[in-house]
Amino acid sequence: MIERPDSSSASIARNLEGYVGFANLPNQVYRKSVKRGFEFTLMVVGESGLGKSTLINSLFLTELYSKDYPGPSQRIKKTVQVEQSKVLIKEGGVQLTLTIVDTPGFGDAVDNSNCWQPVINYIDSKCEDFLNAESRVNRRMMPDNRVHCCLYFIAPSGHGLKPLDIEFMKRLHDKVNVIPLIAKADTLTPEECQQFKKQIMKEIQEHKIKIYEFPDSEDDEDSKVIRKIKEKMPLAVVGSNVVIEVNGKKVRGRQYPWGVAEVENGEHCDFTVLRNMLIRTHMQDLKDVTNNVHYENYRSRKLAAVTCNGVDATKTKGQLTKSPLAQMEEERREHVTKMKKMETEMEQVFEMKVKEKKQKLKDSEAELERRHEQMKKNLEAQYKELEEKRKQYEEEKMSWEAQQRILEQQKLDASKTMEKNKKKGKIF
Amino acid sequence: MSVAVGSKPSPSEDLRNLTLSGHVGFDSLPDQLVNKSTTQGFCFNILCVGETGIGKSTLMDTLFNTKFEGDPASHNEPGVRLKARSYELQESNVRLKLTTVDTVGFGDQINKEDSYKPIVEYIDAQFEAYLQEELKIKRSLFNYHDSRIHACLYFIAPTGHSLKSLDLVTMKKLDSKVNIIPIIAKADTIAKNELHKFKSKIMSELVSNGVQIYQFPTDEETVAEINATMSVHLPFAVVGSTEEVKIGNKMAKARQYPWGVVQVENENHCDFVKLREMLIRVNMEDLREQTHSRHYELYRRCKLEEMGFKDTDPDCKPFSLQETYEAKRNEFLGELQKKEEEMRQMFVMRVKEKETELKEAEKELHEKFDRLKKTHQDEKKKLEDKKKEIEDEVGAFSKKKAAVQLLQAQQAGSQSTKKDKDKKNSSFT
């Protein structure tokens, strides 16, 4: 439902002493809007023969549908078509470009599955056009061709909604303002009508169909009127542009042998209620709800699909509050931080590995050094040992040799003495 | 504020003009629209640019008939800064949310080259905020508080000669971003004859420097006349005062001098009433519309083009918004991936480099140790040789020793036997 503006903030408004002049603002707005002109797109949907064309002609008091421009029931196609006709009407200085969209062939086939699809496609394509126009770099005055209201005609069976009715309204209620109408209400007696209405509203609630809701008003008078309208939903209408004289008065109505069903008589049908609500009081609100609710829903769905690429739902919730570009900016920043982190991590791993390798190298170098030292020491020890041995040997050798020399000397001396003694003849 | 929608259809469409056979009632549409706007309330933002003490706050008070808070600023501000204040005003049943933005410290610095920058930044920031809201996926434009500047009152000092160069520079920078309404402040210091010359000088200087000031619209019959007449008196020479002086039997806003009383609302004394008429009573809505449909659109267009958005692709086929976003997004993702790849590649290269380095070091180390090993082997061999040498020597010596000893033993033995013999022999004698 549209968020109605918070009017409680008026309590702190200052009242001005003396004339300023901005009380003239509403007049300025009025002037400008009249200069711009107004547009409205109204869609009528229902099976053929329910009086749609007659009702439109009655609502706008003009021959929108005529012999030259036949209504949808006269233009039955094999498949459901969605066609529009644009008319320009002026009243009291106000210019209105009215677009009536109708759906010849709706509900008339034997198999009506998906007959709502062309309607949905039409509504979406108008939203798409508006979205593209709104998103251009160079924007100009954009025509608003979005469907502002869809009048759905229910056949006056007197029993309840048909499955097609329920299906259609369920599929369209979150795309467009749906106003269900009971067509050809002059075939129902007031009691039957009352019963029928109750049954329809019950079914609408059961199926959770969201039909167009009138906004509540602050004004008490307006609120009463609105409540009365709400009780009459769905409105039962009769259409006719044929003027008949009843009791001296000229009225529009349908002439029967048993009397005249007056179109603008509140006791005969709800036509006046519909006209007042649709045209005189709530036309602007229908446009606002279309712009602020239905179009925004379409837009956010479309853009979310682009940017989120169907990632998990929990993530998308937060992303929806940003524009896709802001989101890309954020993603970019996230990515930068991620890259920085990755870089530091990689750097760390790199450093660590290098350190490891270097350490290993150092260790193996140390190990080899150590071993080499040890071997060297070993060798040195052996050397020393050898030196010792040699020294010992040398000493031994020297002492032995010395000894030998002494012995030799002794021997020599002894033999010399012996020789002497021999010579002396003492020994034989 | 809703998106600008127009309803003048192109003549190429099949549009029928129909006459109505009675009163339908859609002539109430403008009233429906007005009711909606009135319920929502209006919003208006004014920016006052002018030197300290030129009378900005006083003029605001006078225009809106209320005392806004705030103390007068000093002349010692180091730079220009903008101060915004919001007020809720009500006149009959119309509620207005007014925001006044003041340029504090404007014109006080010795070097005023950058004075215009904070102002331009502020205006752009408001446009940016609106643009961001407009681009969001889930947005709420209809109850967005519009903070964009709708009118800029440029206060010209009443020198009586011409515009200052600061004025021209600043106005030139602002004229494409905001509706500029130049006013001559403290007009009670200029005599009537000087005023006329001053005004013409100012207007011609503005024209010759190409400054685009706000033009009061003359395209609507209801207001064309009054706007045209008022435009002749531009720039408005105003006097502001919140003090009341008794004039005749009424109290009126005025300034009391020894030589007389300057009445603010007397059109012979100053153009205050004209300013109020033009700014508030007649053209407030037009100022808002111009801001939205001209100045904001220009900002938006420049910003989007800066970001790389185009309306048509190289083949001149129109882009749909979705395509544009998708293309941008893919480009963006591609960019990110490329960056990632680049970084990885760089690391791979570094790793390779380092690896080769370390391998080199390892090889060197092994070579070193191979050499050492070889040296060691050599040494060992030498040692072995020496050992062998010694052992041979020792062996030889031992043998020799042993042989000599044996010989000696033999000799000794024979000698002893000889001696024994001798002894024996000698004993017999």
PDB file of N, CA, C and O in Angstrom, chain A residues 135-139 325, chain B residues 131 135 297-312 324 328:
ATOM      1  N   SER A 135      15.641   6.262 -17.588  1.00  0.00           N
ATOM      2  CA  SER A 135      17.035   5.970 -17.319  1.00  0.00           C
ATOM      3  C   SER A 135      17.989   6.488 -18.372  1.00  0.00           C
ATOM      4  O   SER A 135      19.183   6.299 -18.268  1.00  0.00           O
ATOM      5  N   ARG A 136      17.455   7.140 -19.371  1.00  0.00           N
ATOM      6  CA  ARG A 136      18.328   7.664 -20.407  1.00  0.00           C
ATOM      7  C   ARG A 136      19.239   8.730 -19.828  1.00  0.00           C
ATOM      8  O   ARG A 136      18.943   9.337 -18.812  1.00  0.00           O
ATOM      9  N   VAL A 137      20.338   8.970 -20.545  1.00  0.00           N
ATOM     10  CA  VAL A 137      21.214  10.044 -20.115  1.00  0.00           C
ATOM     11  C   VAL A 137      20.552  11.378 -20.465  1.00  0.00           C
ATOM     12  O   VAL A 137      20.462  12.281 -19.659  1.00  0.00           O
ATOM     13  N   ASN A 138      20.068  11.447 -21.713  1.00  0.00           N
ATOM     14  CA  ASN A 138      19.351  12.650 -22.133  1.00  0.00           C
ATOM     15  C   ASN A 138      17.872  12.417 -21.975  1.00  0.00           C
ATOM     16  O   ASN A 138      17.259  11.685 -22.749  1.00  0.00           O
ATOM     17  N   ARG A 139      17.290  13.043 -20.962  1.00  0.00           N
ATOM     18  CA  ARG A 139      15.863  12.777 -20.744  1.00  0.00           C
ATOM     19  C   ARG A 139      15.046  13.946 -21.243  1.00  0.00           C
ATOM     20  O   ARG A 139      15.412  15.089 -21.058  1.00  0.00           O
ATOM     21  N   LEU A 325      24.918   1.310  -9.279  1.00  0.00           N
ATOM     22  CA  LEU A 325      26.258   1.869  -9.423  1.00  0.00           C
ATOM     23  C   LEU A 325      26.946   1.980  -8.077  1.00  0.00           C
ATOM     24  O   LEU A 325      28.116   1.650  -7.938  1.00  0.00           O
TER      25      LEU A 325
ATOM     26  N   LEU B 131      20.404  12.194  -7.038  1.00  0.00           N
ATOM     27  CA  LEU B 131      20.728  11.233  -8.090  1.00  0.00           C
ATOM     28  C   LEU B 131      20.905   9.836  -7.513  1.00  0.00           C
ATOM     29  O   LEU B 131      20.422   8.855  -8.062  1.00  0.00           O
ATOM     30  N   LEU B 135      18.767   6.494  -8.380  1.00  0.00           N
ATOM     31  CA  LEU B 135      19.373   5.317  -8.980  1.00  0.00           C
ATOM     32  C   LEU B 135      19.249   4.064  -8.130  1.00  0.00           C
ATOM     33  O   LEU B 135      19.584   2.984  -8.569  1.00  0.00           O
ATOM     34  N   GLU B 297      18.951  18.032 -14.381  1.00  0.00           N
ATOM     35  CA  GLU B 297      19.133  17.161 -15.540  1.00  0.00           C
ATOM     36  C   GLU B 297      20.533  17.326 -16.125  1.00  0.00           C
ATOM     37  O   GLU B 297      21.173  16.361 -16.537  1.00  0.00           O
ATOM     38  N   LEU B 298      21.015  18.582 -16.124  1.00  0.00           N
ATOM     39  CA  LEU B 298      22.363  18.829 -16.642  1.00  0.00           C
ATOM     40  C   LEU B 298      23.396  18.114 -15.785  1.00  0.00           C
ATOM     41  O   LEU B 298      24.302  17.446 -16.288  1.00  0.00           O
ATOM     42  N   TYR B 299      23.232  18.248 -14.465  1.00  0.00           N
ATOM     43  CA  TYR B 299      24.154  17.576 -13.555  1.00  0.00           C
ATOM     44  C   TYR B 299      24.119  16.074 -13.790  1.00  0.00           C
ATOM     45  O   TYR B 299      25.147  15.409 -13.898  1.00  0.00           O
ATOM     46  N   ARG B 300      22.902  15.551 -13.872  1.00  0.00           N
ATOM     47  CA  ARG B 300      22.727  14.107 -14.046  1.00  0.00           C
ATOM     48  C   ARG B 300      23.357  13.634 -15.342  1.00  0.00           C
ATOM     49  O   ARG B 300      24.064  12.628 -15.368  1.00  0.00           O
ATOM     50  N   ARG B 301      23.134  14.409 -16.392  1.00  0.00           N
ATOM     51  CA  ARG B 301      23.667  14.004 -17.689  1.00  0.00           C
ATOM     52  C   ARG B 301      25.188  13.945 -17.635  1.00  0.00           C
ATOM     53  O   ARG B 301      25.792  12.968 -18.057  1.00  0.00           O
ATOM     54  N   CYS B 302      25.785  15.012 -17.058  1.00  0.00           N
ATOM     55  CA  CYS B 302      27.248  15.034 -16.970  1.00  0.00           C
ATOM     56  C   CYS B 302      27.766  13.877 -16.129  1.00  0.00           C
ATOM     57  O   CYS B 302      28.732  13.203 -16.485  1.00  0.00           O
ATOM     58  N   LYS B 303      27.121  13.644 -15.002  1.00  0.00           N
ATOM     59  CA  LYS B 303      27.569  12.578 -14.110  1.00  0.00           C
ATOM     60  C   LYS B 303      27.498  11.231 -14.806  1.00  0.00           C
ATOM     61  O   LYS B 303      28.421  10.435 -14.735  1.00  0.00           O
ATOM     62  N   LEU B 304      26.365  10.953 -15.498  1.00  0.00           N
ATOM     63  CA  LEU B 304      26.211   9.652 -16.129  1.00  0.00           C
ATOM     64  C   LEU B 304      27.207   9.474 -17.266  1.00  0.00           C
ATOM     65  O   LEU B 304      27.762   8.404 -17.463  1.00  0.00           O
ATOM     66  N   GLU B 305      27.411  10.560 -18.012  1.00  0.00           N
ATOM     67  CA  GLU B 305      28.377  10.458 -19.105  1.00  0.00           C
ATOM     68  C   GLU B 305      29.767  10.201 -18.556  1.00  0.00           C
ATOM     69  O   GLU B 305      30.544   9.434 -19.113  1.00  0.00           O
ATOM     70  N   GLU B 306      30.069  10.849 -17.417  1.00  0.00           N
ATOM     71  CA  GLU B 306      31.353  10.631 -16.753  1.00  0.00           C
ATOM     72  C   GLU B 306      31.534   9.170 -16.410  1.00  0.00           C
ATOM     73  O   GLU B 306      32.620   8.614 -16.511  1.00  0.00           O
ATOM     74  N   MET B 307      30.443   8.529 -15.959  1.00  0.00           N
ATOM     75  CA  MET B 307      30.519   7.142 -15.550  1.00  0.00           C
ATOM     76  C   MET B 307      30.501   6.197 -16.731  1.00  0.00           C
ATOM     77  O   MET B 307      30.542   4.998 -16.570  1.00  0.00           O
ATOM     78  N   GLY B 308      30.370   6.761 -17.919  1.00  0.00           N
ATOM     79  CA  GLY B 308      30.462   5.910 -19.097  1.00  0.00           C
ATOM     80  C   GLY B 308      29.137   5.446 -19.644  1.00  0.00           C
ATOM     81  O   GLY B 308      29.086   4.548 -20.469  1.00  0.00           O
ATOM     82  N   PHE B 309      28.037   6.056 -19.198  1.00  0.00           N
ATOM     83  CA  PHE B 309      26.748   5.650 -19.731  1.00  0.00           C
ATOM     84  C   PHE B 309      26.474   6.370 -21.030  1.00  0.00           C
ATOM     85  O   PHE B 309      26.787   7.538 -21.180  1.00  0.00           O
ATOM     86  N   LYS B 310      25.893   5.669 -21.947  1.00  0.00           N
ATOM     87  CA  LYS B 310      25.513   6.295 -23.214  1.00  0.00           C
ATOM     88  C   LYS B 310      24.084   5.902 -23.510  1.00  0.00           C
ATOM     89  O   LYS B 310      23.577   4.910 -23.009  1.00  0.00           O
ATOM     90  N   ASP B 311      23.467   6.658 -24.370  1.00  0.00           N
ATOM     91  CA  ASP B 311      22.101   6.288 -24.728  1.00  0.00           C
ATOM     92  C   ASP B 311      22.051   5.329 -25.890  1.00  0.00           C
ATOM     93  O   ASP B 311      21.091   4.603 -26.069  1.00  0.00           O
ATOM     94  N   THR B 312      23.082   5.368 -26.719  1.00  0.00           N
ATOM     95  CA  THR B 312      23.075   4.458 -27.871  1.00  0.00           C
ATOM     96  C   THR B 312      24.419   3.784 -27.963  1.00  0.00           C
ATOM     97  O   THR B 312      25.439   4.346 -27.599  1.00  0.00           O
ATOM     98  N   THR B 324      22.509  -1.768 -20.332  1.00  0.00           N
ATOM     99  CA  THR B 324      23.589  -0.886 -19.895  1.00  0.00           C
ATOM    100  C   THR B 324      24.186  -1.359 -18.596  1.00  0.00           C
ATOM    101  O   THR B 324      25.385  -1.487 -18.449  1.00  0.00           O
ATOM    102  N   LYS B 328      27.883  -2.815 -18.003  1.00  0.00           N
ATOM    103  CA  LYS B 328      28.767  -2.184 -17.020  1.00  0.00           C
ATOM    104  C   LYS B 328      29.261  -3.196 -16.028  1.00  0.00           C
ATOM    105  O   LYS B 328      30.428  -3.223 -15.658  1.00  0.00           O
TER     106      LYS B 328
END
